[in-house]
Amino acid sequence: MALVGTISGCSQTAVAPVGHCSPQYKVGAAEGGLTVQQAGKGKAITWGIYVAAKYKTGTTWHVTVRADGTKIDSKNQAYEPHGSVNAARAAKYSGKILEISGSALHGKDDLLTFDGKCKIA
């Protein structure tokens, strides 16, 4: 997943290939990236989106987290989003896909969109 910045209200979505959440799934580009970590099968999962300095202030984030297509978390906030999936839920979705997707609006016209996926151990 690379975060892609565009101007004038046009957006592009960055899509990364499906990786494995364990031990770490990490993708990114100059604009920012996504990190997902899981210590092993049935263990909790942590994730975070990290961006270039220019996007650290003045950006509104809208993120949805899904496991096997089921929404398990969402974020609507003005700082880099991060979160976790507890061990019981991670175990329930073992072998399924964790998807973290959404958008971030920086200023009026600079839109970042993203979609990252990894297989839960």
mmCIF file of C-alpha atoms in Angstrom, residues 1-102:
data_model
loop_
_atom_site.group_PDB
_atom_site.id
_atom_site.type_symbol
_atom_site.label_atom_id
_atom_site.label_comp_id
_atom_site.label_asym_id
_atom_site.label_seq_id
_atom_site.Cartn_x
_atom_site.Cartn_y
_atom_site.Cartn_z
ATOM 1 C CA MET A 1 0.000 0.000 0.000
ATOM 2 C CA ALA A 2 1.383 3.335 -0.944
ATOM 3 C CA LEU A 3 -0.391 6.494 -0.023
ATOM 4 C CA VAL A 4 -0.975 8.486 -3.174
ATOM 5 C CA GLY A 5 -1.426 12.260 -3.112
ATOM 6 C CA THR A 6 -3.347 14.056 -5.794
ATOM 7 C CA ILE A 7 -4.416 17.648 -6.334
ATOM 8 C CA SER A 8 -7.682 19.331 -7.372
ATOM 9 C CA GLY A 9 -10.084 16.824 -5.904
ATOM 10 C CA CYS A 10 -8.970 13.920 -8.086
ATOM 11 C CA SER A 11 -7.952 10.805 -6.248
ATOM 12 C CA GLN A 12 -6.000 7.686 -6.991
ATOM 13 C CA THR A 13 -6.107 4.549 -4.917
ATOM 14 C CA ALA A 14 -2.944 2.717 -4.013
ATOM 15 C CA VAL A 15 -3.387 -1.032 -3.792
ATOM 16 C CA ALA A 16 -0.683 -3.389 -2.592
ATOM 17 C CA PRO A 17 -0.452 -7.134 -3.083
ATOM 18 C CA VAL A 18 -1.749 -9.296 -0.250
ATOM 19 C CA GLY A 19 1.063 -10.156 2.154
ATOM 20 C CA HIS A 20 1.203 -11.916 5.509
ATOM 21 C CA CYS A 21 0.403 -10.009 8.713
ATOM 22 C CA SER A 22 2.889 -12.154 10.656
ATOM 23 C CA PRO A 23 5.503 -11.335 11.546
ATOM 24 C CA GLN A 24 5.174 -7.994 9.742
ATOM 25 C CA TYR A 25 3.472 -6.556 6.693
ATOM 26 C CA LYS A 26 4.946 -3.241 5.653
ATOM 27 C CA VAL A 27 4.366 -1.251 2.506
ATOM 28 C CA GLY A 28 4.836 2.353 1.636
ATOM 29 C CA ALA A 29 6.123 5.138 -0.539
ATOM 30 C CA ALA A 30 7.447 8.672 -0.128
ATOM 31 C CA GLU A 31 4.009 9.883 1.000
ATOM 32 C CA GLY A 32 3.670 7.260 3.739
ATOM 33 C CA GLY A 33 2.844 3.671 4.428
ATOM 34 C CA LEU A 34 1.160 0.984 6.466
ATOM 35 C CA THR A 35 2.678 -1.381 9.012
ATOM 36 C CA VAL A 36 0.868 -4.442 10.416
ATOM 37 C CA GLN A 37 2.468 -6.731 13.009
ATOM 38 C CA GLN A 38 1.350 -10.065 14.435
ATOM 39 C CA ALA A 39 3.670 -12.134 16.644
ATOM 40 C CA GLY A 40 2.221 -15.437 15.406
ATOM 41 C CA LYS A 41 -0.927 -17.509 14.946
ATOM 42 C CA GLY A 42 -3.686 -16.440 17.314
ATOM 43 C CA LYS A 43 -1.722 -13.438 18.598
ATOM 44 C CA ALA A 44 -2.990 -9.848 18.683
ATOM 45 C CA ILE A 45 -2.429 -7.646 15.633
ATOM 46 C CA THR A 46 -1.247 -4.033 15.703
ATOM 47 C CA TRP A 47 -1.368 -1.654 12.765
ATOM 48 C CA GLY A 48 -0.581 1.946 11.943
ATOM 49 C CA ILE A 49 -0.468 4.360 9.039
ATOM 50 C CA TYR A 50 2.521 6.678 8.961
ATOM 51 C CA VAL A 51 2.893 9.640 6.628
ATOM 52 C CA ALA A 52 5.419 12.182 5.393
ATOM 53 C CA ALA A 53 5.848 15.311 7.541
ATOM 54 C CA LYS A 54 3.699 17.440 5.214
ATOM 55 C CA TYR A 55 0.644 15.278 6.042
ATOM 56 C CA LYS A 56 1.103 15.140 9.842
ATOM 57 C CA THR A 57 -1.032 18.256 10.429
ATOM 58 C CA GLY A 58 -4.122 19.467 8.639
ATOM 59 C CA THR A 59 -5.156 15.973 7.521
ATOM 60 C CA THR A 60 -8.476 14.302 8.293
ATOM 61 C CA TRP A 61 -8.409 10.489 8.233
ATOM 62 C CA HIS A 62 -11.280 8.084 7.495
ATOM 63 C CA VAL A 63 -10.201 4.441 7.875
ATOM 64 C CA THR A 64 -12.103 1.155 7.878
ATOM 65 C CA VAL A 65 -10.611 -2.114 9.117
ATOM 66 C CA ARG A 66 -12.173 -5.379 7.954
ATOM 67 C CA ALA A 67 -11.424 -9.026 8.678
ATOM 68 C CA ASP A 68 -12.832 -11.467 6.116
ATOM 69 C CA GLY A 69 -15.048 -8.623 4.857
ATOM 70 C CA THR A 70 -16.532 -7.890 8.297
ATOM 71 C CA LYS A 71 -15.987 -4.375 9.641
ATOM 72 C CA ILE A 72 -14.112 -4.645 12.940
ATOM 73 C CA ASP A 73 -12.910 -1.066 13.452
ATOM 74 C CA SER A 74 -13.003 2.419 11.983
ATOM 75 C CA LYS A 75 -11.223 5.699 12.599
ATOM 76 C CA ASN A 76 -12.277 9.266 11.847
ATOM 77 C CA GLN A 77 -9.616 11.545 13.241
ATOM 78 C CA ALA A 78 -7.090 14.326 12.639
ATOM 79 C CA TYR A 79 -3.900 12.345 13.387
ATOM 80 C CA GLU A 80 -2.194 9.286 11.934
ATOM 81 C CA PRO A 81 -4.479 6.315 12.579
ATOM 82 C CA HIS A 82 -3.382 3.175 14.379
ATOM 83 C CA GLY A 83 -5.089 0.367 16.228
ATOM 84 C CA SER A 84 -5.108 -3.256 17.231
ATOM 85 C CA VAL A 85 -7.080 -6.453 16.900
ATOM 86 C CA ASN A 86 -7.215 -8.493 20.111
ATOM 87 C CA ALA A 87 -5.933 -12.070 20.194
ATOM 88 C CA ALA A 88 -9.391 -13.672 20.397
ATOM 89 C CA ARG A 89 -10.610 -11.845 17.302
ATOM 90 C CA ALA A 90 -7.338 -12.511 15.450
ATOM 91 C CA ALA A 91 -7.690 -16.236 16.234
ATOM 92 C CA LYS A 92 -11.303 -16.197 14.996
ATOM 93 C CA TYR A 93 -10.157 -14.798 11.648
ATOM 94 C CA SER A 94 -6.973 -16.872 11.304
ATOM 95 C CA GLY A 95 -6.246 -17.543 7.632
ATOM 96 C CA LYS A 96 -8.554 -14.733 6.503
ATOM 97 C CA ILE A 97 -7.678 -11.334 5.031
ATOM 98 C CA LEU A 98 -7.239 -8.205 7.143
ATOM 99 C CA GLU A 99 -7.961 -5.089 5.059
ATOM 100 C CA ILE A 100 -7.164 -1.525 6.092
ATOM 101 C CA SER A 101 -8.558 1.035 3.666
ATOM 102 C CA GLY A 102 -9.766 4.581 3.494
#
